Each structure stands twice: as C-alpha cells, then as structure tokens.
Amino acid sequence: MSAAPVKLPPLVEPASELTVDEVRRYSRHLIIPDVAMDGQKRLKNARVLCVGAGGLGSPALMYLAAAGVGTLGVIEFDTVDESNLQRQIIHGQSDIGRSKAQSARDSVREINPYVNVVLHEERLDSENVMEIFSQYDLIVDGTDNFATRYLVNDACVLLNKPYVWGSIYRFDGQAAVFWSEHGPCYRCLYPEPPPPGMVPSCAEGGVLGVLCGSIGAIQVTEAIKLLTGIGEPLVGRLMIYDALEMTYRTVKVRKDPECAVCGKNPTVTELIDYEAFCGAVSEEAIEAARDSTITPATLKQWIDAGENIQIIDVREPAEYQIVSIPGATLIPKNEFIMGDALSKLPQDKRVVLHCKSGVRSAEVLALVKAAGFSDAVHVGSGIVGWVNQIEPHKPIY
Amino acid sequence: MTATRVQVVVNGQPESFPADTTLGALISRLRPSRTGIAVAVGDDVVPRAEWDDRPLRHGDQIEILTAVQGG
C-alpha cells in the first residue's frame, strides 16, 4: 500500500497585484488553471536562494527568473572558468574570469528585469548561513561538495526551510525535497558522507553537461510547486535519473527516527564543523603524506638525474588520455582499493604516486605505505602542478 | 536448497546469499564502507538503523545508491 500523497499549502502569500506588463509576460502561466493569477502572484512574492551558480544553479536560476520568482538570491564566491562553460549555461565566453555571481545576475536581468537579484558573494559557512537563509522562503542547492550539502541541510532543518536538493555525476542524477517538518531530511537518506576520496567530484570524474538541465529543471519544478502549493511535492521521495538508460524512478524515503539532526533524539542541535565532518582527506592519508610529499620540481630533478623511481598515475584512463607525465604508469585508484594493484608495484624502485591534484594519490599512498613500500611518495599538487610548473604547454582539465 | 539460500537482485544483478543474511551483512560484503550510501528494497529506502534487523527475503530487489556531490 502506498502512503497518501503529500499535499502542502502554498509556501508564500500572493503579492497584491500583477502589473499589465507582468500579465503579458506570464500569460502562459496565467491560463493554466492550477497556477493562474493566484499562483503567479505567489511567485512574485517569493524569495528563493540558489546556493551556487554553477552546473545546477545555472538552469535553476534561469528558469526561476523566467518563471517570475520575485526575489532570487545567489550565493557564490567563485569566478567563471573556461571549463565551466560546457554545462554552466548562465555564463558565456565573455564572462570568463568574472565573478560568477555578477555574471549570473546579468543573465537573470536579461531574462527577466522584474526579478530582484540579491548577491551574496561569499563562501557559505557556519558563520553566515543562518543569517542568509533566514531571508528566504526556500533553498535550492546547486553546490558541488558534501560539506556544503550537510551545512545546507542542517541549517534548513534548524530554520525549518524546504531544501530543494539535487546532485549529479557523469550520467546519473538524484533530486529530492528535504523538509523535516513534513518528511525526511538529507541525513535521513545519507546519514554521513562517504569516506574521503571514495566518491569523486565532477571535477575528478566528469559530468554530462546537459545532466545539469535535467536535474536543475526538476529542482525548479519542485520549487514552483512548493511556492504555489500545487501538485504533489517530492517530499519523502528520492528521484533517481539515469541518462544512459533514460529512466526516471522514485523511491520512498522515510524520516529516520535515529536521524542525527531531525530524529527523536538529535545529536546535532547546532551547526558543526562540516569540513571536518566530511574530511576532504582521510586521517590515514594525511599521516601518510606527512614527510612523503614532493613537488613537481623535485620529480623533474629525479627524472633528469635518472633516479631509480617508478611513477604511478592513479587517475582514471580518460584523464590519462588528456594529459600525462612522461614515463608514468596508469593504475587507477580503485584498483588499489578493490583490486590487486599492489602486486603491480615494483619492489626494487621508489614509487612516486600522482593524481590530478593530490587527494587521490594521498589516499593511495596510505595503502601503499601500509603494504610495506615505506619510501613511497606522492606529488602534492598532482598533474595540475606538474603542467603549471614543468610542462605549461600541456592542457589541464 | 531453497531453504538455505536466498535469491535477491542487487543493482540489477542476481545474487545468492545464505538464508539468514541480513541487509546489513549484504552491504558489508559488497561495499567497503557503510557511509555515503542509501539502500532501497523495492520502492522503499531502508534507514541505515534498520539494515542489521532486516533479513533478506527471496526476490528482494535491492538497489545500493551512492551519494554524489556534484552540482
């Protein structure tokens, strides 16, 4: 037996009126009976915060703006990079190097000048999150790391704000509305992040650009439904999208009575240190890398001097195809974790590990050292550092 | 035979386990860590606190979902 559909009242009271210009602009909404004047006035009165103006934030902000959400907040500290443009469609070629927040604001104004854009050009953290979130009705999450996702979740639970969540990787996307007053929160689904280094970011593993549109559009749909009180919100359900199979399916998610933040006996009653909670690098890797981290310049010296070393590249094959260090052997990190990669390492040479930026190689270094390769080292800044300092004509990604 | 083994499907792959295996034991066998994953049986996500009390049942359609951080 399936539970009764969730039905929630509108999150926002309607604005007093729409102008003649607004009526013309929103006419295709106004003639949908479920939205109509009332719904459009609610959107006009709505205050929505988008955390991040990147992959998910781009389509989210653009469609929220076009839909007529009256106030759109953007929290973003980063600048536009060329590698963003494959998916972050709110930014363009001429925006490279600009503040993403300002670039997003300009695009939103071009889409809909009736939207009031509020920029928060800072990194979201435990110090500023409560003050910023309290100014909005609903939070749309487009961040790219676990630490911020848990921060956003916990702040939303503490402030009782609906958290319209989405995340993407390669061809897979997930979306849900977490709202502890009416259903589960993010921690009810994923109580803790994966171990550091276990799940790659989009920067490490890649993402199909259009996936941002697929998932961002679901988030905007859910935001509009919550603001106007129509339909059945994605509360208590997780949407799972597989672009390769082209399947969408939902699974039910219950509130976890043991949840650390919204359960019966919460242990998280105020914001915590999210960087420590999610740990970019494990304790073991930090310990292994201590006194066993070299610079690209040192590696170059060792190569030139003919030192007895074996360079092991622990990235994925697709990354190796883009750029590699001369003489490096590819053994992806996962082969060290799940497979028999240790048997492929030379016993009579010093092992030098590297990855893209030093996180994965530090994790592998811990495993390699524990297996007895005590003089193994890793390149702290990875191949990004190598290209920047030693072979600047090669591409980075 | 059928009394001692339970047949389930994990992420689309048929798998066979001893009849008294719990969901928690299955996770421990198939994944290096219990964190950063969610587990659905059929159309329902099973909260982690219940994994070790939930015995596998014949025909369970189990999906292990991985948390992803990209955005």
Coordinates of C-alpha atoms in Angstrom, one line a residue:
Chain A
M1 CA 0.0 0.0 0.0
S2 CA 1.4 3.4 -0.9
A3 CA 1.1 6.2 1.6
A4 CA -1.4 9.0 0.9
P5 CA 0.0 11.7 -1.4
V6 CA 1.7 14.6 0.3
K7 CA -0.3 17.8 -0.1
L8 CA 1.1 21.0 1.3
P9 CA -0.3 24.5 1.5
P10 CA 1.4 27.3 -0.6
L11 CA 4.6 28.5 1.0
V12 CA 4.1 32.1 0.0
E13 CA 1.3 34.5 0.3
P14 CA 0.3 36.2 -3.0
A15 CA 1.5 39.6 -4.0
S16 CA -1.2 42.2 -4.1
E17 CA -1.2 42.5 -7.9
L18 CA 0.5 41.9 -11.2
T19 CA 1.2 44.8 -13.5
V20 CA -0.1 44.9 -17.0
D21 CA 3.5 44.1 -18.3
E22 CA 3.7 41.2 -15.9
V23 CA 0.3 39.8 -17.0
R24 CA 1.6 39.9 -20.6
R25 CA 4.9 38.2 -19.7
Y26 CA 3.4 35.4 -17.6
S27 CA 0.3 34.8 -19.7
R28 CA 1.2 31.1 -20.4
H29 CA 1.3 30.5 -16.7
L30 CA -1.9 32.6 -16.0
I31 CA -4.0 30.4 -18.3
I32 CA -3.0 27.2 -16.5
P33 CA -5.9 26.8 -14.0
D34 CA -3.6 25.4 -11.3
V35 CA -1.3 28.4 -11.5
A36 CA -3.5 31.2 -12.6
M37 CA -3.3 34.7 -11.1
D38 CA -3.1 33.4 -7.6
G39 CA -0.1 31.2 -8.3
Q40 CA 1.8 33.9 -10.3
K41 CA 1.2 36.4 -7.5
R42 CA 2.7 33.9 -5.1
L43 CA 5.8 33.5 -7.3
K44 CA 6.1 37.3 -7.4
N45 CA 6.2 37.4 -3.6
A46 CA 8.6 34.5 -3.3
R47 CA 12.2 34.7 -2.1
V48 CA 14.3 31.9 -3.3
L49 CA 18.0 31.3 -2.6
C50 CA 20.2 29.4 -5.0
V51 CA 23.3 28.1 -3.4
G52 CA 25.9 28.1 -6.2
A53 CA 25.7 29.5 -9.7
G54 CA 27.3 26.5 -11.3
G55 CA 26.0 23.4 -13.1
L56 CA 22.7 23.1 -11.3
G57 CA 22.5 26.7 -10.3
S58 CA 22.6 27.9 -13.9
P59 CA 19.4 26.3 -15.2
A60 CA 17.8 26.7 -11.8
L61 CA 18.4 30.5 -11.7
M62 CA 17.4 30.9 -15.3
Y63 CA 14.1 29.1 -15.1
L64 CA 13.3 30.6 -11.7
A65 CA 13.9 34.0 -13.1
A66 CA 11.8 33.3 -16.2
A67 CA 9.0 31.9 -14.1
G68 CA 8.7 35.2 -12.3
V69 CA 10.1 34.4 -8.8
G70 CA 10.3 38.0 -7.4
T71 CA 13.5 37.8 -5.4
L72 CA 16.4 35.5 -6.3
G73 CA 19.4 35.2 -4.0
V74 CA 22.7 33.9 -5.4
I75 CA 25.4 32.7 -3.1
E76 CA 28.6 32.2 -5.0
F77 CA 32.3 33.1 -4.4
D78 CA 33.9 31.6 -7.5
T79 CA 34.8 33.1 -10.9
V80 CA 33.9 31.8 -14.3
D81 CA 36.4 29.3 -15.7
E82 CA 36.5 28.1 -19.3
S83 CA 35.9 24.5 -18.2
N84 CA 32.6 25.7 -16.6
L85 CA 31.0 26.6 -20.0
Q86 CA 30.3 23.0 -21.1
R87 CA 27.4 23.0 -18.6
Q88 CA 27.0 26.3 -16.7
I89 CA 24.8 27.9 -19.3
I90 CA 24.1 31.1 -17.3
H91 CA 27.7 32.2 -18.1
G92 CA 29.2 32.8 -21.5
Q93 CA 32.5 33.2 -23.2
S94 CA 32.8 36.9 -22.3
D95 CA 32.3 36.1 -18.7
I96 CA 35.5 34.1 -18.3
G97 CA 37.3 35.4 -15.3
R98 CA 34.3 37.4 -14.0
S99 CA 32.5 36.8 -10.7
K100 CA 30.0 34.0 -11.2
A101 CA 27.5 35.8 -9.0
Q102 CA 27.7 39.0 -11.1
S103 CA 27.6 37.1 -14.4
A104 CA 24.5 35.2 -13.1
R105 CA 22.9 38.4 -12.1
D106 CA 23.4 39.9 -15.6
S107 CA 21.9 36.9 -17.2
V108 CA 18.9 36.9 -14.9
R109 CA 18.3 40.6 -15.6
E110 CA 18.4 39.9 -19.3
I111 CA 15.9 37.0 -18.9
N112 CA 13.5 38.9 -16.6
P113 CA 14.1 42.5 -15.5
Y114 CA 11.2 42.2 -12.9
V115 CA 13.3 39.9 -10.8
N116 CA 15.1 41.4 -7.8
V117 CA 18.5 39.7 -7.6
V118 CA 20.4 39.7 -4.3
L119 CA 24.1 38.6 -4.5
H120 CA 25.9 37.0 -1.6
E121 CA 29.5 37.0 -2.9
E122 CA 31.0 34.9 -0.2
R123 CA 31.6 31.3 0.7
L124 CA 28.7 29.8 2.6
D125 CA 29.8 28.7 6.1
S126 CA 28.5 28.0 9.6
E127 CA 29.0 31.7 10.4
N128 CA 26.8 33.3 7.7
V129 CA 24.4 30.5 6.8
M130 CA 21.6 31.2 9.3
E131 CA 21.5 34.9 8.7
I132 CA 21.5 34.4 4.9
F133 CA 18.9 31.6 4.8
S134 CA 16.6 33.4 7.1
Q135 CA 15.9 36.0 4.4
Y136 CA 14.4 33.3 2.0
D137 CA 11.4 31.1 1.7
L138 CA 13.1 28.2 0.1
I139 CA 16.7 27.0 -0.6
V140 CA 17.7 25.4 -4.0
D141 CA 21.0 23.5 -3.7
G142 CA 23.5 23.6 -6.5
T143 CA 26.7 23.1 -4.6
D144 CA 29.5 20.8 -5.6
N145 CA 30.7 19.3 -2.4
F146 CA 29.4 17.2 0.6
A147 CA 30.5 19.6 3.3
T148 CA 28.3 22.4 1.9
R149 CA 25.4 20.0 1.4
Y150 CA 25.4 18.9 5.0
L151 CA 25.7 22.5 6.1
V152 CA 22.7 23.5 3.9
N153 CA 20.7 20.6 5.2
D154 CA 21.3 21.2 8.9
A155 CA 20.7 24.9 8.5
C156 CA 17.4 24.2 6.7
V157 CA 16.3 21.8 9.5
L158 CA 17.2 24.3 12.2
L159 CA 15.3 27.1 10.3
N160 CA 12.5 24.8 9.1
K161 CA 13.1 25.8 5.4
P162 CA 12.4 23.4 2.5
Y163 CA 15.6 22.2 0.9
V164 CA 15.3 21.5 -2.8
W165 CA 18.2 19.2 -3.3
G166 CA 19.9 17.8 -6.5
S167 CA 23.2 16.2 -7.2
I168 CA 24.8 14.9 -10.4
Y169 CA 27.7 12.7 -11.5
R170 CA 28.6 11.6 -15.0
F171 CA 25.2 10.3 -16.3
D172 CA 23.4 10.0 -13.0
G173 CA 21.3 12.5 -11.1
Q174 CA 19.3 12.5 -7.9
A175 CA 16.8 15.0 -6.6
A176 CA 14.5 15.4 -3.6
V177 CA 12.8 18.0 -1.4
F178 CA 14.1 17.7 2.2
W179 CA 11.8 19.3 4.7
S180 CA 12.0 17.9 8.2
E181 CA 8.6 19.4 9.3
H182 CA 6.9 17.3 6.6
G183 CA 9.3 14.5 5.8
P184 CA 12.9 13.3 5.8
C185 CA 16.0 15.4 5.6
Y186 CA 19.2 14.8 3.7
R187 CA 20.7 13.0 6.7
C188 CA 17.7 10.6 6.9
L189 CA 18.8 9.4 3.4
Y190 CA 22.5 9.7 3.7
P191 CA 23.4 10.0 7.4
E192 CA 27.1 10.6 6.7
P193 CA 29.1 11.4 3.6
P194 CA 31.2 8.6 2.0
P195 CA 34.8 8.2 3.3
P196 CA 37.1 10.9 1.9
G197 CA 38.2 10.3 -1.6
M198 CA 35.7 7.4 -2.1
V199 CA 33.3 9.3 -4.3
P200 CA 34.8 11.6 -7.0
S201 CA 33.6 15.1 -7.6
C202 CA 32.5 16.3 -11.1
A203 CA 36.0 17.9 -11.4
E204 CA 37.5 14.4 -10.9
G205 CA 35.0 12.2 -12.6
G206 CA 33.3 14.4 -15.1
V207 CA 29.6 15.2 -15.7
L208 CA 27.5 15.2 -18.9
G209 CA 26.7 18.9 -19.3
V210 CA 23.0 18.5 -20.1
L211 CA 22.5 16.5 -16.9
C212 CA 22.6 19.8 -15.1
G213 CA 19.5 20.8 -17.1
S214 CA 17.7 17.5 -16.4
I215 CA 18.2 17.8 -12.6
G216 CA 18.1 21.6 -12.3
A217 CA 14.7 21.5 -14.1
I218 CA 13.3 19.1 -11.5
Q219 CA 14.5 21.3 -8.8
V220 CA 12.8 24.4 -10.3
T221 CA 9.6 22.4 -10.9
E222 CA 9.6 21.4 -7.2
A223 CA 10.4 24.9 -6.1
I224 CA 7.4 26.3 -8.1
K225 CA 5.1 23.6 -6.7
L226 CA 6.1 24.4 -3.1
L227 CA 5.8 28.1 -3.5
T228 CA 2.4 28.0 -5.1
G229 CA 1.1 24.9 -3.3
I230 CA 0.2 22.8 -6.4
G231 CA 0.8 19.2 -7.1
E232 CA 2.5 16.5 -5.1
P233 CA 5.9 17.7 -3.9
L234 CA 9.0 15.5 -4.0
V235 CA 8.9 15.3 -0.2
G236 CA 9.6 11.8 1.2
R237 CA 10.7 10.6 -2.2
L238 CA 14.0 10.4 -4.0
M239 CA 14.1 10.9 -7.8
I240 CA 16.8 8.9 -9.5
Y241 CA 17.6 9.7 -13.1
D242 CA 19.8 7.6 -15.3
A243 CA 20.6 9.4 -18.6
L244 CA 22.1 6.4 -20.3
E245 CA 19.1 4.1 -19.6
M246 CA 16.8 7.2 -19.9
T247 CA 14.9 6.2 -16.8
Y248 CA 13.4 8.3 -14.0
R249 CA 12.2 6.5 -10.9
T250 CA 11.3 7.5 -7.4
V251 CA 11.8 5.6 -4.2
K252 CA 10.2 6.4 -0.9
V253 CA 12.3 7.8 1.8
R254 CA 11.1 7.8 5.4
K255 CA 12.1 10.0 8.2
D256 CA 14.8 8.2 10.1
P257 CA 13.9 8.2 13.8
E258 CA 17.6 7.9 14.6
C259 CA 18.5 10.9 12.4
A260 CA 21.2 13.0 14.0
V261 CA 19.6 16.3 13.2
C262 CA 15.8 15.7 12.7
G263 CA 15.3 12.4 14.7
K264 CA 13.7 11.8 18.1
N265 CA 16.9 12.4 20.0
P266 CA 19.0 14.7 17.8
T267 CA 22.7 14.9 18.5
V268 CA 23.3 17.8 16.1
T269 CA 21.4 20.7 17.6
E270 CA 23.5 23.5 16.2
L271 CA 25.8 23.8 13.2
I272 CA 29.0 21.8 13.3
D273 CA 32.4 21.8 11.6
Y274 CA 31.4 20.5 8.2
E275 CA 34.9 20.4 6.7
A276 CA 35.9 18.1 9.5
F277 CA 32.7 16.1 9.2
C278 CA 33.3 15.4 5.5
G279 CA 37.1 15.4 5.6
A280 CA 38.5 16.2 2.2
V281 CA 41.3 13.8 3.0
S282 CA 41.2 10.9 5.5
E283 CA 43.3 10.8 8.6
E284 CA 45.4 7.9 7.2
A285 CA 46.2 9.9 4.0
I286 CA 47.2 13.0 6.0
E287 CA 49.5 10.8 8.1
A288 CA 50.9 9.0 5.0
A289 CA 51.6 12.3 3.1
R290 CA 53.4 13.8 6.1
D291 CA 57.1 14.0 5.1
S292 CA 56.3 11.9 1.9
T293 CA 55.1 14.7 -0.4
I294 CA 57.2 16.0 -3.2
T295 CA 56.9 19.0 -5.6
P296 CA 56.7 18.7 -9.4
A297 CA 60.2 20.4 -9.4
T298 CA 61.6 17.6 -7.3
L299 CA 60.1 14.9 -9.5
K300 CA 61.6 16.6 -12.5
Q301 CA 65.0 16.6 -10.8
W302 CA 64.7 12.9 -10.0
I303 CA 63.7 12.1 -13.6
D304 CA 66.6 14.2 -15.1
A305 CA 69.1 12.6 -12.6
G306 CA 68.0 9.1 -13.6
E307 CA 66.8 8.2 -10.1
N308 CA 65.5 4.7 -9.7
I309 CA 61.8 5.6 -9.5
Q310 CA 58.5 4.4 -10.9
I311 CA 55.9 7.0 -11.5
I312 CA 52.3 5.6 -10.9
D313 CA 49.4 7.7 -12.1
V314 CA 46.3 6.8 -10.0
R315 CA 43.8 8.7 -12.1
E316 CA 41.2 7.3 -14.5
P317 CA 42.1 6.2 -18.0
A318 CA 40.1 9.1 -19.6
E319 CA 42.1 11.6 -17.5
Y320 CA 45.4 9.9 -18.5
Q321 CA 44.4 10.3 -22.2
I322 CA 44.0 14.0 -21.8
V323 CA 47.5 14.6 -20.3
S324 CA 50.1 12.5 -18.5
I325 CA 53.6 12.8 -17.0
P326 CA 56.2 11.2 -19.3
G327 CA 57.1 7.6 -18.1
A328 CA 54.1 7.3 -15.8
T329 CA 52.2 4.0 -15.5
L330 CA 48.4 4.2 -15.1
I331 CA 46.9 2.2 -12.2
P332 CA 43.6 3.8 -11.2
K333 CA 43.0 4.3 -7.5
N334 CA 40.1 1.9 -7.4
E335 CA 42.5 -0.9 -8.3
F336 CA 44.3 -0.2 -5.1
I337 CA 41.1 -0.2 -3.0
M338 CA 39.2 -3.1 -4.5
G339 CA 41.8 -5.0 -6.6
D340 CA 45.3 -6.3 -6.7
A341 CA 47.2 -3.2 -7.8
L342 CA 49.8 -3.6 -5.0
S343 CA 51.2 -6.7 -6.8
K344 CA 51.9 -4.5 -9.9
L345 CA 54.2 -2.2 -8.0
P346 CA 58.0 -2.7 -8.4
Q347 CA 59.8 -3.9 -5.3
D348 CA 63.2 -2.5 -6.5
K349 CA 62.2 1.1 -7.3
R350 CA 60.9 4.0 -5.3
V351 CA 57.2 4.5 -6.0
V352 CA 56.1 8.1 -6.9
L353 CA 52.3 8.4 -7.0
H354 CA 50.3 11.3 -8.5
C355 CA 46.8 12.1 -9.5
K356 CA 45.1 15.4 -10.6
S357 CA 45.6 17.5 -7.5
G358 CA 47.0 15.3 -4.8
V359 CA 43.9 14.0 -3.0
R360 CA 43.6 10.5 -4.6
S361 CA 47.3 10.0 -4.6
A362 CA 47.4 10.7 -0.9
E363 CA 44.8 8.0 -0.2
V364 CA 46.7 5.5 -2.3
L365 CA 49.9 6.5 -0.6
A366 CA 48.4 5.4 2.7
L367 CA 47.6 2.0 1.3
V368 CA 51.0 1.6 -0.4
K369 CA 52.9 2.5 2.7
A370 CA 50.8 0.2 4.8
A371 CA 51.7 -2.6 2.4
G372 CA 55.4 -2.0 3.1
F373 CA 56.5 0.5 0.4
S374 CA 57.9 2.7 3.1
D375 CA 59.8 5.1 0.8
A376 CA 56.9 5.8 -1.5
V377 CA 56.0 9.5 -2.0
H378 CA 53.3 11.4 -3.8
V379 CA 53.2 14.6 -5.8
G380 CA 51.3 17.0 -3.6
S381 CA 49.9 19.3 -6.4
G382 CA 49.4 16.4 -8.8
I383 CA 49.5 16.8 -12.6
V384 CA 47.9 20.2 -12.3
G385 CA 51.0 21.4 -10.5
W386 CA 53.3 19.5 -12.9
V387 CA 51.7 21.1 -16.0
N388 CA 51.7 24.6 -14.4
Q389 CA 55.4 24.4 -13.3
I390 CA 57.1 21.9 -15.7
E391 CA 55.2 21.5 -18.9
P392 CA 53.0 24.6 -19.3
H393 CA 52.3 23.8 -23.0
K394 CA 50.2 20.7 -21.9
P395 CA 46.5 21.0 -21.2
I396 CA 44.9 20.9 -17.8
Y397 CA 41.3 20.0 -17.2
Chain B
M1 CA 18.4 -25.9 -1.4
T2 CA 15.9 -23.1 -1.4
A3 CA 15.7 -23.2 2.4
T4 CA 19.4 -22.5 2.8
R5 CA 19.9 -19.8 0.2
V6 CA 18.0 -16.6 -0.6
Q7 CA 17.9 -15.3 -4.1
V8 CA 17.9 -11.5 -4.5
V9 CA 18.8 -8.9 -7.1
V10 CA 21.3 -6.2 -6.3
N11 CA 21.6 -3.3 -8.6
G12 CA 20.2 -5.4 -11.4
Q13 CA 22.5 -8.4 -10.8
P14 CA 21.1 -11.7 -9.4
E15 CA 22.9 -12.7 -6.2
S16 CA 22.5 -15.6 -3.8
F17 CA 23.2 -15.4 0.0
P18 CA 22.8 -17.8 3.0
A19 CA 19.2 -17.7 4.1
D20 CA 19.9 -15.9 7.4
T21 CA 21.7 -13.0 5.8
T22 CA 20.6 -9.5 6.8
L23 CA 20.6 -6.4 4.6
G24 CA 23.5 -5.1 6.8
A25 CA 25.6 -8.2 6.1
L26 CA 25.0 -7.9 2.4
I27 CA 26.1 -4.3 2.5
S28 CA 29.3 -5.2 4.4
R29 CA 30.1 -7.9 1.9
L30 CA 29.6 -5.7 -1.2
R31 CA 30.8 -2.2 -0.1
P32 CA 34.0 -1.1 1.6
S33 CA 32.0 1.4 3.8
R34 CA 28.6 1.9 5.2
T35 CA 28.7 5.6 4.8
G36 CA 27.7 7.7 1.8
I37 CA 25.2 5.1 0.6
A38 CA 21.5 4.6 0.8
V39 CA 19.8 1.2 0.2
A40 CA 16.4 0.7 -1.4
V41 CA 14.5 -2.5 -1.2
G42 CA 11.8 -2.4 -3.8
D43 CA 10.4 1.1 -3.8
D44 CA 11.5 2.0 -0.3
V45 CA 14.7 3.3 1.1
V46 CA 15.6 1.4 4.3
P47 CA 17.0 3.7 7.0
R48 CA 20.5 2.6 8.0
A49 CA 19.5 1.9 11.6
E50 CA 17.3 -0.9 10.3
W51 CA 19.8 -2.6 8.0
D52 CA 21.0 -5.2 10.5
D53 CA 17.5 -6.2 11.5
R54 CA 16.1 -6.6 8.0
P55 CA 16.6 -10.2 6.8
L56 CA 16.9 -10.7 3.0
R57 CA 13.7 -12.2 1.5
H58 CA 13.5 -14.2 -1.6
G59 CA 13.1 -11.9 -4.6
D60 CA 14.1 -8.7 -2.9
Q61 CA 15.0 -6.1 -5.5
I62 CA 17.9 -4.2 -3.7
E63 CA 19.4 -1.0 -5.0
I64 CA 22.5 0.4 -3.4
L65 CA 22.6 4.1 -4.1
T66 CA 25.8 6.1 -3.9
A67 CA 25.7 9.7 -2.6
V68 CA 27.2 12.0 -5.3
Q69 CA 28.3 15.5 -4.5
G70 CA 28.4 17.2 -7.9
G71 CA 26.4 20.2 -8.8

